[in-house]
mmCIF file of C-alpha atoms and ligand atoms in Angstrom:
data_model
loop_
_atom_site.group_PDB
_atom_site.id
_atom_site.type_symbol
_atom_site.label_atom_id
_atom_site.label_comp_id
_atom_site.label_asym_id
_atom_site.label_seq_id
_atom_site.Cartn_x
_atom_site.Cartn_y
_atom_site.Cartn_z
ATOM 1 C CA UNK E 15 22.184 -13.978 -1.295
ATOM 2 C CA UNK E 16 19.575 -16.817 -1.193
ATOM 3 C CA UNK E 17 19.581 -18.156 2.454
ATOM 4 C CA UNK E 18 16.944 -17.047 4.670
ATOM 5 C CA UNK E 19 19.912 -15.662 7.033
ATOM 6 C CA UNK E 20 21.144 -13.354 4.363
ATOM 7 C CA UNK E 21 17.483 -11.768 3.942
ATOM 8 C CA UNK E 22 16.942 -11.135 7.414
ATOM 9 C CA UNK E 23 20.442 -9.553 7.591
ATOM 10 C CA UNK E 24 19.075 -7.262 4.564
ATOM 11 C CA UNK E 25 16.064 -6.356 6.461
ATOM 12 C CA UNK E 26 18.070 -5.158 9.378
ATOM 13 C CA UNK E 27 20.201 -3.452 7.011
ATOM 14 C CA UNK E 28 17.067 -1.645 5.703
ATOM 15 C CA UNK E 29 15.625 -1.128 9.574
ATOM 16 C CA UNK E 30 19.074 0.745 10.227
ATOM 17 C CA UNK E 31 18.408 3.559 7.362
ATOM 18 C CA UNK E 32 15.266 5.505 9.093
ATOM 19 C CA UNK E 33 13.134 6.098 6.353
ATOM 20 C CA UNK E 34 9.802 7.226 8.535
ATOM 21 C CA UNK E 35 7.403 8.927 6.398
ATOM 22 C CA UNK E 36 7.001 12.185 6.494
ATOM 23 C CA UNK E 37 9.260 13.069 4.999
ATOM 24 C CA UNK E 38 10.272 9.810 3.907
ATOM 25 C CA UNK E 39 14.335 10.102 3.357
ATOM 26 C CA UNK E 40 14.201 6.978 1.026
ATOM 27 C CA UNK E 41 17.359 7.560 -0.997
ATOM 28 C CA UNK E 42 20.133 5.769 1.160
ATOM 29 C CA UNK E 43 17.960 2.647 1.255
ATOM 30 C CA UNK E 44 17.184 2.786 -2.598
ATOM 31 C CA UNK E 45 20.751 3.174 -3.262
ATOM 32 C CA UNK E 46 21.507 0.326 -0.915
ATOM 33 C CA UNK E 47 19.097 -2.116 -2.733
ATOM 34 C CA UNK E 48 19.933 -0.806 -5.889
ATOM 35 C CA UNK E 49 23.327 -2.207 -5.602
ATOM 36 C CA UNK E 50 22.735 -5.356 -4.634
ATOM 37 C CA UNK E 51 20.670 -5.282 -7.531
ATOM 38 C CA UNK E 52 23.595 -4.232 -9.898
ATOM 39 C CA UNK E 53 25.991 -6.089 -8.452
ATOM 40 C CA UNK E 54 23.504 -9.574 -9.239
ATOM 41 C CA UNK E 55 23.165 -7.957 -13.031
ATOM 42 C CA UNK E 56 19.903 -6.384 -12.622
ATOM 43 C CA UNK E 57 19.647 -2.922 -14.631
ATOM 44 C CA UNK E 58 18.559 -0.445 -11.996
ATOM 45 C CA UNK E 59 16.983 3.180 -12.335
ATOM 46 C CA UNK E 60 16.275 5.403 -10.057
ATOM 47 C CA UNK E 61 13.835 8.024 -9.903
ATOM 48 C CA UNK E 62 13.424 10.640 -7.786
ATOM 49 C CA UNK E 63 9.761 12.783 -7.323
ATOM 50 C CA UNK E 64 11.439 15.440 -4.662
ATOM 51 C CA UNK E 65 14.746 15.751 -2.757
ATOM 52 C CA UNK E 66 15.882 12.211 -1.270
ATOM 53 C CA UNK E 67 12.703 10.785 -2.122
ATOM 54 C CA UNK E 68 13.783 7.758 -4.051
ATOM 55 C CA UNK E 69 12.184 4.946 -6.151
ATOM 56 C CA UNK E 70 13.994 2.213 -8.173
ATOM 57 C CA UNK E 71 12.783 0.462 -11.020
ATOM 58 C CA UNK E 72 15.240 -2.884 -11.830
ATOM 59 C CA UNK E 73 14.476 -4.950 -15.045
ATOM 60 C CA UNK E 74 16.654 -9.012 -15.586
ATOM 61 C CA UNK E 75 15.792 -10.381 -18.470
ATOM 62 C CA UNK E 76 12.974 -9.873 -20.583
ATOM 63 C CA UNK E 77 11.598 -11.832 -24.336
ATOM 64 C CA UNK E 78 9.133 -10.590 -26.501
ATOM 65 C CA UNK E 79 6.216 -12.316 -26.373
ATOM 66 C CA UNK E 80 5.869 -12.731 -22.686
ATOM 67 C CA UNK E 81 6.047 -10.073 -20.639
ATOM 68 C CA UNK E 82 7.873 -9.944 -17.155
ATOM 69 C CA UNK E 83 6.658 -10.769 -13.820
ATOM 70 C CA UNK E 84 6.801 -7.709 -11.361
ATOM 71 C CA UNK E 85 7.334 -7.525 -7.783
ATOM 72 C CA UNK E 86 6.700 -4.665 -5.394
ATOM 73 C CA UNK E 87 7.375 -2.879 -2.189
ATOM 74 C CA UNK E 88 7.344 0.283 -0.450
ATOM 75 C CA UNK E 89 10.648 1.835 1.339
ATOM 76 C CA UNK E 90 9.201 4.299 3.510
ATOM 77 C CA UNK E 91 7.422 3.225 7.239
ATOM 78 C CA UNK E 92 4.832 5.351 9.267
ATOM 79 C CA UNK E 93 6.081 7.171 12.260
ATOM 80 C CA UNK E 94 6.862 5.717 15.926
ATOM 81 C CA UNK E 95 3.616 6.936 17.041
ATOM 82 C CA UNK E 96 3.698 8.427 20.828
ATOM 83 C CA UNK E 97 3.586 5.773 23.030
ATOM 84 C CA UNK E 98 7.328 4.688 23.851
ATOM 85 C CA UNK E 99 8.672 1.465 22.121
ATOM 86 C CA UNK E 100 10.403 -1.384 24.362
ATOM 87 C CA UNK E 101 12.475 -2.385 21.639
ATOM 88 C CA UNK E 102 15.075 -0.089 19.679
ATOM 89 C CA UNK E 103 12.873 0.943 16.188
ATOM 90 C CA UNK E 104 16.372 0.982 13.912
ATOM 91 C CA UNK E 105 18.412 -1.550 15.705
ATOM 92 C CA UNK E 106 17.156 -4.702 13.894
ATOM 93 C CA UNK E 107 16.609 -6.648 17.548
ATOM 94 C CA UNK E 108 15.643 -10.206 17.198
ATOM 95 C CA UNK E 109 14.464 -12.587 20.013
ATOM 96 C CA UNK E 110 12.474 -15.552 20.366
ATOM 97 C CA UNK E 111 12.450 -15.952 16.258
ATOM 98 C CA UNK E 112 10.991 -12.262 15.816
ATOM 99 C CA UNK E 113 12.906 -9.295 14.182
ATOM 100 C CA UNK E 114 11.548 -5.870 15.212
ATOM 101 C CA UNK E 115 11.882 -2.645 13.865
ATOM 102 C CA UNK E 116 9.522 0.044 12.494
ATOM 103 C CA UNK E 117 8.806 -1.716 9.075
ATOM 104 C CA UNK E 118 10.097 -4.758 10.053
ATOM 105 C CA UNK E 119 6.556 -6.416 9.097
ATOM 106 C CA UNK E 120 5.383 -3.350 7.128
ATOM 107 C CA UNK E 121 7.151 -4.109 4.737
ATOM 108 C CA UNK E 122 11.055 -3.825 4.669
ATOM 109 C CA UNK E 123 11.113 -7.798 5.202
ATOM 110 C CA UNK E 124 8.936 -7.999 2.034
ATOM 111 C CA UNK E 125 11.534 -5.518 -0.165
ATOM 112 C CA UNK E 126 14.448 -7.515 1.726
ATOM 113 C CA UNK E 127 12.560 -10.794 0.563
ATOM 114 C CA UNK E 128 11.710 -10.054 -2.861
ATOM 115 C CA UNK E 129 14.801 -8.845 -3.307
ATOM 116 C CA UNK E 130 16.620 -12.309 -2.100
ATOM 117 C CA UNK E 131 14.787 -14.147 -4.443
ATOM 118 C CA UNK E 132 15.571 -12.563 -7.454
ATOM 119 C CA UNK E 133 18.847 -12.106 -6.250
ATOM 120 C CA UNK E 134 19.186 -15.534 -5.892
ATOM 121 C CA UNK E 135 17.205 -16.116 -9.396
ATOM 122 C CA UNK E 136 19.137 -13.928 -11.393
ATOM 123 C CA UNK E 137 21.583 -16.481 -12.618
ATOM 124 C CA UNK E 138 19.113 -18.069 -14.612
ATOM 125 C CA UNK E 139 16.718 -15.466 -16.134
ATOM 126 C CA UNK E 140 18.753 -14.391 -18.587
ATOM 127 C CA UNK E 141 16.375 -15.232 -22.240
ATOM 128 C CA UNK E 142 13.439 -15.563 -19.769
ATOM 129 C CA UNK E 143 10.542 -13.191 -19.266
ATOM 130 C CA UNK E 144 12.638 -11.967 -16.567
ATOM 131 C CA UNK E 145 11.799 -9.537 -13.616
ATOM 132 C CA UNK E 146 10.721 -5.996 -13.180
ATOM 133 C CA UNK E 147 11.165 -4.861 -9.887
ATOM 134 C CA UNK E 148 9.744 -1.364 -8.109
ATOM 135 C CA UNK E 149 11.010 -0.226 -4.971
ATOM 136 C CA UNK E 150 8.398 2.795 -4.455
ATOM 137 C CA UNK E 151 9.331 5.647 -1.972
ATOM 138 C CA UNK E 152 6.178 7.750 0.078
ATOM 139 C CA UNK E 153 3.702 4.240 -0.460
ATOM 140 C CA UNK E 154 2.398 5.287 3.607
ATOM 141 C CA UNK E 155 0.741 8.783 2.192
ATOM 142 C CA UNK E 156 -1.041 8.054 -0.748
ATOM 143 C CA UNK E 157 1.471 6.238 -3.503
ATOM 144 C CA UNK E 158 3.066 9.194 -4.536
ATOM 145 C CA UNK E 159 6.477 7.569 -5.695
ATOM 146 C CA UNK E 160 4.556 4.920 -7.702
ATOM 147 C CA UNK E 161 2.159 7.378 -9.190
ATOM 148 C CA UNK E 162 5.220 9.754 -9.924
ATOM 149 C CA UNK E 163 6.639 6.352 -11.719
ATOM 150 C CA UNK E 164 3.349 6.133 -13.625
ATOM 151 C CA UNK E 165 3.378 10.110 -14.320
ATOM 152 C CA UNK E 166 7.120 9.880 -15.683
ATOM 153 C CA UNK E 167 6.413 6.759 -18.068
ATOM 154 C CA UNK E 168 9.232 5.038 -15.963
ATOM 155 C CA UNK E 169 7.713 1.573 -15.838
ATOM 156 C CA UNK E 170 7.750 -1.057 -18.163
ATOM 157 C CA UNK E 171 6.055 -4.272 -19.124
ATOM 158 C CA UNK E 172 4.627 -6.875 -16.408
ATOM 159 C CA UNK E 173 1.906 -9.782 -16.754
ATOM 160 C CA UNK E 174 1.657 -10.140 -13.438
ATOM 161 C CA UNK E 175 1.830 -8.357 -9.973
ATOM 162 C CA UNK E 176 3.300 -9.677 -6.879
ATOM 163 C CA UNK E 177 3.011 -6.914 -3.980
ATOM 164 C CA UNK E 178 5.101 -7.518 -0.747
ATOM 165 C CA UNK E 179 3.100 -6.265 1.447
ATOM 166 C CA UNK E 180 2.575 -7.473 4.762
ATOM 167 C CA UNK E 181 -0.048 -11.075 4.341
ATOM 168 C CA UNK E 182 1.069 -13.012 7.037
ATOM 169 C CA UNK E 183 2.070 -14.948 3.415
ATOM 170 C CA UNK E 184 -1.128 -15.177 2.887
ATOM 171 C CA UNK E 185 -2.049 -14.494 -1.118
ATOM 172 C CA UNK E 186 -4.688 -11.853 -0.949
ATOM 173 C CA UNK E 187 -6.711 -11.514 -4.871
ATOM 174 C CA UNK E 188 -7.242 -7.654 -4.313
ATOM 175 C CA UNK E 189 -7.864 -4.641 -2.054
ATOM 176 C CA UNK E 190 -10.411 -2.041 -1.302
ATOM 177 C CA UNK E 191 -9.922 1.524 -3.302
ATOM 178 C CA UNK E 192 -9.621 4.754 -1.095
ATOM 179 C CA UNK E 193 -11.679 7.616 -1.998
ATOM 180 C CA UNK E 194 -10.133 10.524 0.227
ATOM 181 C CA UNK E 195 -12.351 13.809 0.221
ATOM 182 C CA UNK E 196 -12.679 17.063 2.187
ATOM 183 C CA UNK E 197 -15.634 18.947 2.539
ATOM 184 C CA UNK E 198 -15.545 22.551 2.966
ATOM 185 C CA UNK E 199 -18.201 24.572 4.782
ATOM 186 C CA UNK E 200 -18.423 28.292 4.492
ATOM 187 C CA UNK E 201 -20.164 31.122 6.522
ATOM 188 C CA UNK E 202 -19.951 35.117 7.616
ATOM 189 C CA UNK E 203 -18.305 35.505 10.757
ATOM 190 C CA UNK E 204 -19.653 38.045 13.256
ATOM 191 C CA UNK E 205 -19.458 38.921 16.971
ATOM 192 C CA UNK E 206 -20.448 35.866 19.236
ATOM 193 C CA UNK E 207 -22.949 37.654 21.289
ATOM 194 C CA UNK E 208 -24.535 38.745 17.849
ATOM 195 C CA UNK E 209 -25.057 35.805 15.652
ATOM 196 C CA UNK E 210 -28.171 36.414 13.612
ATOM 197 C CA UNK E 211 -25.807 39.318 12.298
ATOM 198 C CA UNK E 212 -23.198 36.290 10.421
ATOM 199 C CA UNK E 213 -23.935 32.374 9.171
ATOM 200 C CA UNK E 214 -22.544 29.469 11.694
ATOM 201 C CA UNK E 215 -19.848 27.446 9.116
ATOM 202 C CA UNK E 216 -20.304 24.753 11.691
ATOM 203 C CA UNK E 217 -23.868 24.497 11.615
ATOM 204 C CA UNK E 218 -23.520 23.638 8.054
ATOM 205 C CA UNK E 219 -20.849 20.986 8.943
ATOM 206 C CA UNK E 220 -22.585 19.340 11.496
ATOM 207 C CA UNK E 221 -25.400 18.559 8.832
ATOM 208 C CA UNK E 222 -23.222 16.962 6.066
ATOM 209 C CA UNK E 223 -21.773 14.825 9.211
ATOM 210 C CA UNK E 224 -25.158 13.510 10.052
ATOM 211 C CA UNK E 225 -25.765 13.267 6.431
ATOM 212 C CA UNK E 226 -22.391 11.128 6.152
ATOM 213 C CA UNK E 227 -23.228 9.002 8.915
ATOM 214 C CA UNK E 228 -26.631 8.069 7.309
ATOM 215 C CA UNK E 229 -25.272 7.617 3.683
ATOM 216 C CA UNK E 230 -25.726 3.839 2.359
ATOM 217 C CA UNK E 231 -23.979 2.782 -0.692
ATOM 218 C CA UNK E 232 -26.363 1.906 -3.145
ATOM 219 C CA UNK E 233 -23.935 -0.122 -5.369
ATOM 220 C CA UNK E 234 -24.299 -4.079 -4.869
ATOM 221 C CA UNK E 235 -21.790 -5.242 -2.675
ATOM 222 C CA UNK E 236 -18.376 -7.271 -3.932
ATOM 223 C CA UNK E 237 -18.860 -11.166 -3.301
ATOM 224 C CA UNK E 238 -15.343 -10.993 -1.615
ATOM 225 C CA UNK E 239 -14.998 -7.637 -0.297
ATOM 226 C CA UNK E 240 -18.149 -7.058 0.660
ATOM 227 C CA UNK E 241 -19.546 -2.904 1.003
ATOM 228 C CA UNK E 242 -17.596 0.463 0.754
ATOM 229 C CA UNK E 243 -17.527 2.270 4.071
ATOM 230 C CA UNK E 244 -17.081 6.032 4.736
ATOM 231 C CA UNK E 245 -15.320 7.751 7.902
ATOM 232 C CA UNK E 246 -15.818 10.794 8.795
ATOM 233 C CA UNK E 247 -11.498 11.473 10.117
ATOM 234 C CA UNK E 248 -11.245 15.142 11.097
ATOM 235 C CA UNK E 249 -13.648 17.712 11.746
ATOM 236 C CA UNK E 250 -11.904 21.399 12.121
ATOM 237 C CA UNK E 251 -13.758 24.622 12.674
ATOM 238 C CA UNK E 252 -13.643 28.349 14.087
ATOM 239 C CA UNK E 253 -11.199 29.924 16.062
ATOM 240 C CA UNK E 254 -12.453 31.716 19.045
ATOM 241 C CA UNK E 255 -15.586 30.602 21.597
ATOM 242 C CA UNK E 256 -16.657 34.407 21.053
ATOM 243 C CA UNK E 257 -17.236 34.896 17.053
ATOM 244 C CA UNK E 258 -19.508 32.867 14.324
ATOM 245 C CA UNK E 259 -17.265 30.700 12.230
ATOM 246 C CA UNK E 260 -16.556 31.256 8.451
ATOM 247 C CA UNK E 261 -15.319 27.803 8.072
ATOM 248 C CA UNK E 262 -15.433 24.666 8.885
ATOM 249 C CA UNK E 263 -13.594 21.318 7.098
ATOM 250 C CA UNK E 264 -14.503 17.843 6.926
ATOM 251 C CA UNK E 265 -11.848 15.212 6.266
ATOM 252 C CA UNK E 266 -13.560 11.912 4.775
ATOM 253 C CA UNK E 267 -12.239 8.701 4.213
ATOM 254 C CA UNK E 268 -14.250 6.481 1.534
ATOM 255 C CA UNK E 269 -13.031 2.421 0.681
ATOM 256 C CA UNK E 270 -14.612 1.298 -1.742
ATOM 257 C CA UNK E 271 -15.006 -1.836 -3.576
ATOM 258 C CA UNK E 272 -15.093 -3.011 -7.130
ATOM 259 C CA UNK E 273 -18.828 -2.123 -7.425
ATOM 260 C CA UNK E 274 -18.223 1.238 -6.789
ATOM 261 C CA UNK E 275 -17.506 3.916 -9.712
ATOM 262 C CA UNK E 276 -15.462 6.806 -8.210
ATOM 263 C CA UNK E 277 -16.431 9.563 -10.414
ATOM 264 C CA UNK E 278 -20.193 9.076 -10.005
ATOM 265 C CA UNK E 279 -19.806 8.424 -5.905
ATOM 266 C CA UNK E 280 -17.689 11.773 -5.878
ATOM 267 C CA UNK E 281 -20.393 13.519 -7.664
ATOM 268 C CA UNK E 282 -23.512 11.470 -5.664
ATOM 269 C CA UNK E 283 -22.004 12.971 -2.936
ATOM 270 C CA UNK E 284 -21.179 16.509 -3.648
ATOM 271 C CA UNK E 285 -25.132 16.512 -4.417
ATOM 272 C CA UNK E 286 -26.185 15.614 -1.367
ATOM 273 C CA UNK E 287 -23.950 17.767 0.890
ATOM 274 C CA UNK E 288 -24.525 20.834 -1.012
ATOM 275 C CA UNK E 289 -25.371 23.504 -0.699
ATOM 276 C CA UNK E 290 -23.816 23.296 2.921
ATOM 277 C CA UNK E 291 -20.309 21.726 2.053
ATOM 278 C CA UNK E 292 -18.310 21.647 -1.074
ATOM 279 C CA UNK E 293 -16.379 18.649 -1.859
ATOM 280 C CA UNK E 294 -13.187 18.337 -3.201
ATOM 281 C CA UNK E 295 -10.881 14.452 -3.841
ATOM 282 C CA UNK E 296 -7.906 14.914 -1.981
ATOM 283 C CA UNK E 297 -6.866 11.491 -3.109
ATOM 284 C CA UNK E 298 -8.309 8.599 -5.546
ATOM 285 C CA UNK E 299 -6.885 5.196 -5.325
ATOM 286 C CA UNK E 300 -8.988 2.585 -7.244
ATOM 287 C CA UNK E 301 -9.638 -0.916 -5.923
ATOM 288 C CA UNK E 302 -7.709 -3.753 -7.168
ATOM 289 C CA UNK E 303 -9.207 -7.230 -7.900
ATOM 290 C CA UNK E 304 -8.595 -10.216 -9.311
ATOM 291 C CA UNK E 305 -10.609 -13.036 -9.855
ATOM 292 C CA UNK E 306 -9.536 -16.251 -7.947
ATOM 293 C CA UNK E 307 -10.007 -18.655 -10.934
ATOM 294 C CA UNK E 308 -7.231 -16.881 -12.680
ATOM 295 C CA UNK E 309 -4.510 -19.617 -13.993
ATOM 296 C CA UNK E 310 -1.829 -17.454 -11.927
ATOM 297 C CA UNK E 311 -3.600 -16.822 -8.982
ATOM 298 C CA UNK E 312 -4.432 -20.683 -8.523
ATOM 299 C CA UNK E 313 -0.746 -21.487 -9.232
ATOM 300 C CA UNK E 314 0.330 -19.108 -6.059
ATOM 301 C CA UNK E 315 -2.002 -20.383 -4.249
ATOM 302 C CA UNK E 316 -0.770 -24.240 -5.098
ATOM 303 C CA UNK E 317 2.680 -22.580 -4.083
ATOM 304 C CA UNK E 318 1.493 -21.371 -0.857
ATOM 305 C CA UNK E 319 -0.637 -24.675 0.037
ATOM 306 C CA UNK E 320 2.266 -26.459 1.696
ATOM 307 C CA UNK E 321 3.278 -23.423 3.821
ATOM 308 C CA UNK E 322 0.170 -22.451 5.363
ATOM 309 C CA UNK E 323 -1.042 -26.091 5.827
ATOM 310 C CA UNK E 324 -4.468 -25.807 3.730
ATOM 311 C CA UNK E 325 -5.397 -24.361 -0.017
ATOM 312 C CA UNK E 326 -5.697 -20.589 0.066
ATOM 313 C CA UNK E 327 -9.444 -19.159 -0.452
ATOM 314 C CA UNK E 328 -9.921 -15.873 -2.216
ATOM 315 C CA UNK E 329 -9.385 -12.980 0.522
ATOM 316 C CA UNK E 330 -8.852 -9.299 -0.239
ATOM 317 C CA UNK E 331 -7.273 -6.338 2.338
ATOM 318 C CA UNK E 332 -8.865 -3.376 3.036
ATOM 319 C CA UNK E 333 -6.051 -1.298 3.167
ATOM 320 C CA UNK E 334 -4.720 0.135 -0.194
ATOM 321 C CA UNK E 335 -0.982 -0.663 -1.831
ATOM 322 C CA UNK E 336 0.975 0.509 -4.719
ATOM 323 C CA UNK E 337 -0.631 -2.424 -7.105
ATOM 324 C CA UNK E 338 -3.592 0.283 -7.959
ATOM 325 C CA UNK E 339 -1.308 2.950 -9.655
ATOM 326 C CA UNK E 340 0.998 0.163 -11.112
ATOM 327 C CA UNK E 341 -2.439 -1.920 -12.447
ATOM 328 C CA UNK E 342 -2.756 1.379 -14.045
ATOM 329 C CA UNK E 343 0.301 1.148 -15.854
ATOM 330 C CA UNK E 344 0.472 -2.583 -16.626
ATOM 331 C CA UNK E 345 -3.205 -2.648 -17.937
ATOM 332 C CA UNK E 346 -4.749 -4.514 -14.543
ATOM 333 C CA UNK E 347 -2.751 -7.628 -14.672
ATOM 334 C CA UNK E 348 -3.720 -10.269 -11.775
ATOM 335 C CA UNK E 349 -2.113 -9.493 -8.966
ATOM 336 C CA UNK E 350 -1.785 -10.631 -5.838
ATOM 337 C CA UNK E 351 -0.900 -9.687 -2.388
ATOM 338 C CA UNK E 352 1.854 -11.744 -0.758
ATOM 339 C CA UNK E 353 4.335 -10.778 1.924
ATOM 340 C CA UNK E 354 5.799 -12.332 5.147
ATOM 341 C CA UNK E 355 4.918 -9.422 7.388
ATOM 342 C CA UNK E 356 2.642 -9.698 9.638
ATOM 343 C CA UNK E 357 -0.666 -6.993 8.733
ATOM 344 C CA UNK E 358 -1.898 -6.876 12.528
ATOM 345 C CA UNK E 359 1.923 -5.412 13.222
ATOM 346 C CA UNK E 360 1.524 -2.897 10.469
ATOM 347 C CA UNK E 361 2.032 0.659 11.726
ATOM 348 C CA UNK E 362 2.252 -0.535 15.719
ATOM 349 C CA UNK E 363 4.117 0.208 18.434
ATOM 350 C CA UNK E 364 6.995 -2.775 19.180
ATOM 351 C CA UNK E 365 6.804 -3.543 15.694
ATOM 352 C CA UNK E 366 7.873 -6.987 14.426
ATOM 353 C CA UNK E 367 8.233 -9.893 11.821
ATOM 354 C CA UNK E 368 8.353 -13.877 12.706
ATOM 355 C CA UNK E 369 11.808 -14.904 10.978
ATOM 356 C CA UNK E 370 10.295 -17.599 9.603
ATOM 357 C CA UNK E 371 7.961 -15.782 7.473
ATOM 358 C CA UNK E 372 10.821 -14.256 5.921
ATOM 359 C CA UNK E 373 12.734 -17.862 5.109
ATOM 360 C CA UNK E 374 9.046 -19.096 3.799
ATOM 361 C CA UNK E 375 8.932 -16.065 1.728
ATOM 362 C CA UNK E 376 11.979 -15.952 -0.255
ATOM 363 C CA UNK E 377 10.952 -20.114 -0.787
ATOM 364 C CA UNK E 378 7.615 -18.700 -2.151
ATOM 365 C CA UNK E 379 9.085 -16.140 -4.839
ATOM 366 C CA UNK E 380 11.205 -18.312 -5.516
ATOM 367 C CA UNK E 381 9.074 -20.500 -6.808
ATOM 368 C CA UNK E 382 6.857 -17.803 -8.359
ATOM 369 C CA UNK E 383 9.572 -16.720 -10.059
ATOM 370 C CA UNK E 384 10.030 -19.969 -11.135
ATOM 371 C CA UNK E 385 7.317 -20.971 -12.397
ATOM 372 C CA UNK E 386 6.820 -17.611 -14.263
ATOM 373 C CA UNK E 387 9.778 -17.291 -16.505
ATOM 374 C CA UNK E 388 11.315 -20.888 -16.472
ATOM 375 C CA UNK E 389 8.508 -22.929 -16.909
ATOM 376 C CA UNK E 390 5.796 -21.065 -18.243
HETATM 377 ZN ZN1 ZN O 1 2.783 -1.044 3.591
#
C-alpha cells in the first residue's frame, strides 16, 4: 500500500463506513485501519471512551534515546447539514480529479494518507525511532477520544507531531485555543401583565451580551496569530410571551491565542458579567504553537517547498485539532499541521478532496518519516 491509487481507494473505503458525529459510530472504521495496520506489523490498541466510539493507538518501532514521530487524525465527520448534496456523501464519487464524500477533505484522506505512508514505511523502521500513530474518534465535538486517550494514560512517547488535518498541504506551526463558556442568567418568574412582581432573566442577559460585544482582550496579540476573538453562539430564554423569565443562557465561543492565559480570562470574565450571569467552561482547548525556526519545522517545510512551488512561511489555523490534548501528553513537542484536504471544504455541503493532494501527501510523510527515524 504505497501508490497514491491505493490511498485514495482507502479513503473511499473510509467514506463508505458513515461515521457522522453525533454520535460518531467510529468502531468499524478503527477496526478497518487497525488491520491494515497489523497486517503491515504495526502493534495496534484500541480504546474505546463509550459504546462504538473507537480510537486506535499503533506504535512500529521505537529506540531509546529518540523518541518516535507521531501522526494524527480524526475518524469521525460533521453532519450533512440541511441543504441537499449533489453528490452521494458515502459513495466515494470521483470526477474531474476530485473525490467527494463527507470527510473526504476533513480529514479521512489525511487518516487514509498517513496511514499509506507508514504502511509503506514499515519495512524499514524496525531499530528506528519508529511511529506512533492515533486514530482519535469524536475530534468534531471537542477531542473527546484524544482527551479520553490522555485521561487513560494510553499514549506513549513522540518528539514530534504531525496532524492530518485538512492544509491544503500546507504546514501550518500552530492553532488558536477554544475557550467554550456558558453564561447563566437567573430571575423570579411572575405573571406577564405583572412584572414588577418577578426579575426579567433576560434583561440580565441582554447586558452581559452588550458587555461581550464590547470586551477587548487586553493580552498583546500573537505575531502569527494575531488577537483572541469571542462569539456570542446561542442565546436561549423564557418560555411563554405572557410570564417574566427565570432564565436565560448564553453560549460563548472564545479562540484564543498563545498570549492568552485561560484560567485568568475565565475568571476576568466571570467578574465582569456578574452579578447578572454566572459563567461556567463548557470546554478548554489550549492553543498550540510552534516556533517556525524550529530544526523540524524548517525541515517540513524544505519537504513541502517543491510541492507547493515556493518556501512555506509560518501560518497557524484558527480552528482547533487533537494536537492540543496530545501536546499535553507528549510535553508540547513541535508540531505541525499538514494534510491534503482542502480546509475551505471542511464541514460543506458537496464535500471534496483534489486526488492529487492525496498522491503529494503520502510523498510528503514519506519523506517526514524519512527523515525522522532513518536519517536523523
Ligand atoms: Zn477535522
Amino acid at each position: 500500500m504505497a501508490t497514491s491509487q491505493d490511498c485514495v481507494q482507502l479513503t473511499r473505503d473510509m467514506l463508505r463506513l458513515n461515521t457522522i458525529n453525533p454520535p460518531g459510530n467510529e468502531e468499524a472504521c478503527a477496526m478497518f485501519v487497525g488491520r491494515i495496520l497489523e497486517d503491515a506489523g504495526f502493534s495496534v490498541r484500541s480504546h474505546s471512551f463509550g459504546p462504538g466510539r473507537t480510537s486506535l493507538v499503533a506504535n512500529i518501532g521505537g529506540v531509546s534515546d529518540k523518541p518516535p514521530l507521531c501522526f494524527t487524525g480524526h475518524i469521525d465527520v460533521v453532519p450533512l447539514g440541511a441543504a441537499p448534496w449533489t453528490r452521494d456523501p458515502f459513495a466515494g464519487e470521483t470526477d474531474a480529479g476530485k473525490l467527494y464524500g463527507r470527510g473526504s477533505s476533513d480529514m479521512k484522506s489525511g487518516v487514509a494518507a498517513l496511514v499509506c505512508a507508514s504502511v509503506a514505511m514499515a519495512p524499514k523502521l524496525d531499530r528506528t525511532p519508529g511511529l506512533e500513530l492515533v486514530i482519535t474518534a469524536s475530534e468534531e465535538t471537542g477531542c473527546e477520544g484524544a482527551f479520553a486517550l490522555l485521561k487513560e494514560k494510553a499514549l506513549g512517547r513522540a518528539g514530534a507531531v504531525v496532524v492530518a488535518e485538512p492544509t491544503s498541504n500546507y504546514p501550518f506551526v500552530g492553532h488558536k485555543g477554544a475557550l467554550w463558556l456558558r453564561a447563566r442568567a437567573s430571575g423570579v418568574t411572575a405573571h406577564g401583565s405583572m412584572p414588577d412582581k418577578g426579575v426579567n432573566a433576560i434583561y440580565k442577559a441582554a447586558r452581559a451580551v452588550q458587555k461581550l460585544e464590547a470586551f477587548r482582550f487586553q493580552n498583546p496579540a500573537h505575531p502569527i496569530m494575531g488577537q483572541a476573538t469571542v462569539n456570542v453562539g446561542t442565546l436561549h430564554g423564557g418560555l411563554n410571551i405572557n410570564s417574566v423569565p427565570d432564565e436565560a443562557l448564553i453560549a460563548i465561543d472564545i479562540r484564543t491565542v498563545p498570549t492568552v492565559n485561560h484560567k485568568a480570562l475565565l475568571e476576568q470574565l466571570a467578574r465582569q458579567l456578574a452579578p447578572d450571569v454566572a459563567v461556567e467552561s463548557l470546554m478548554d482547548i489550549e492553543p498550540v504553537y510552534t516556533e517556525p525556526d524550529d530544526a523540524w519545522v524548517q525541515d517540513v517545510f524544505e519537504i513541502m517547498t517543491p510541492m507547493l512551488g515556493e518556501r512555506p512561511v509560518a501560518r497557524t489555523a484558527t480552528y482547533f485539532t487533537d494536537a492540543a490534548p496530545l501536546g499535553k501528553a507528549y510535553g508540547n513537542p513541535p508540531t505541525v499541521i499538514l494534510g491534503p484536504g482542502e480546509p475551505q471544504m471542511a464541514h460543506r455541503t458537496d464535500e471534496y478532496c483534489e486526488l492529487e493532494r492525496i498522491a503529494q501527501s503520502v510523498a510528503a510523510y514519506q519523506e517526514i518519516i524519512d527523515r525522522w527515524c532513518l536519517k536523523g
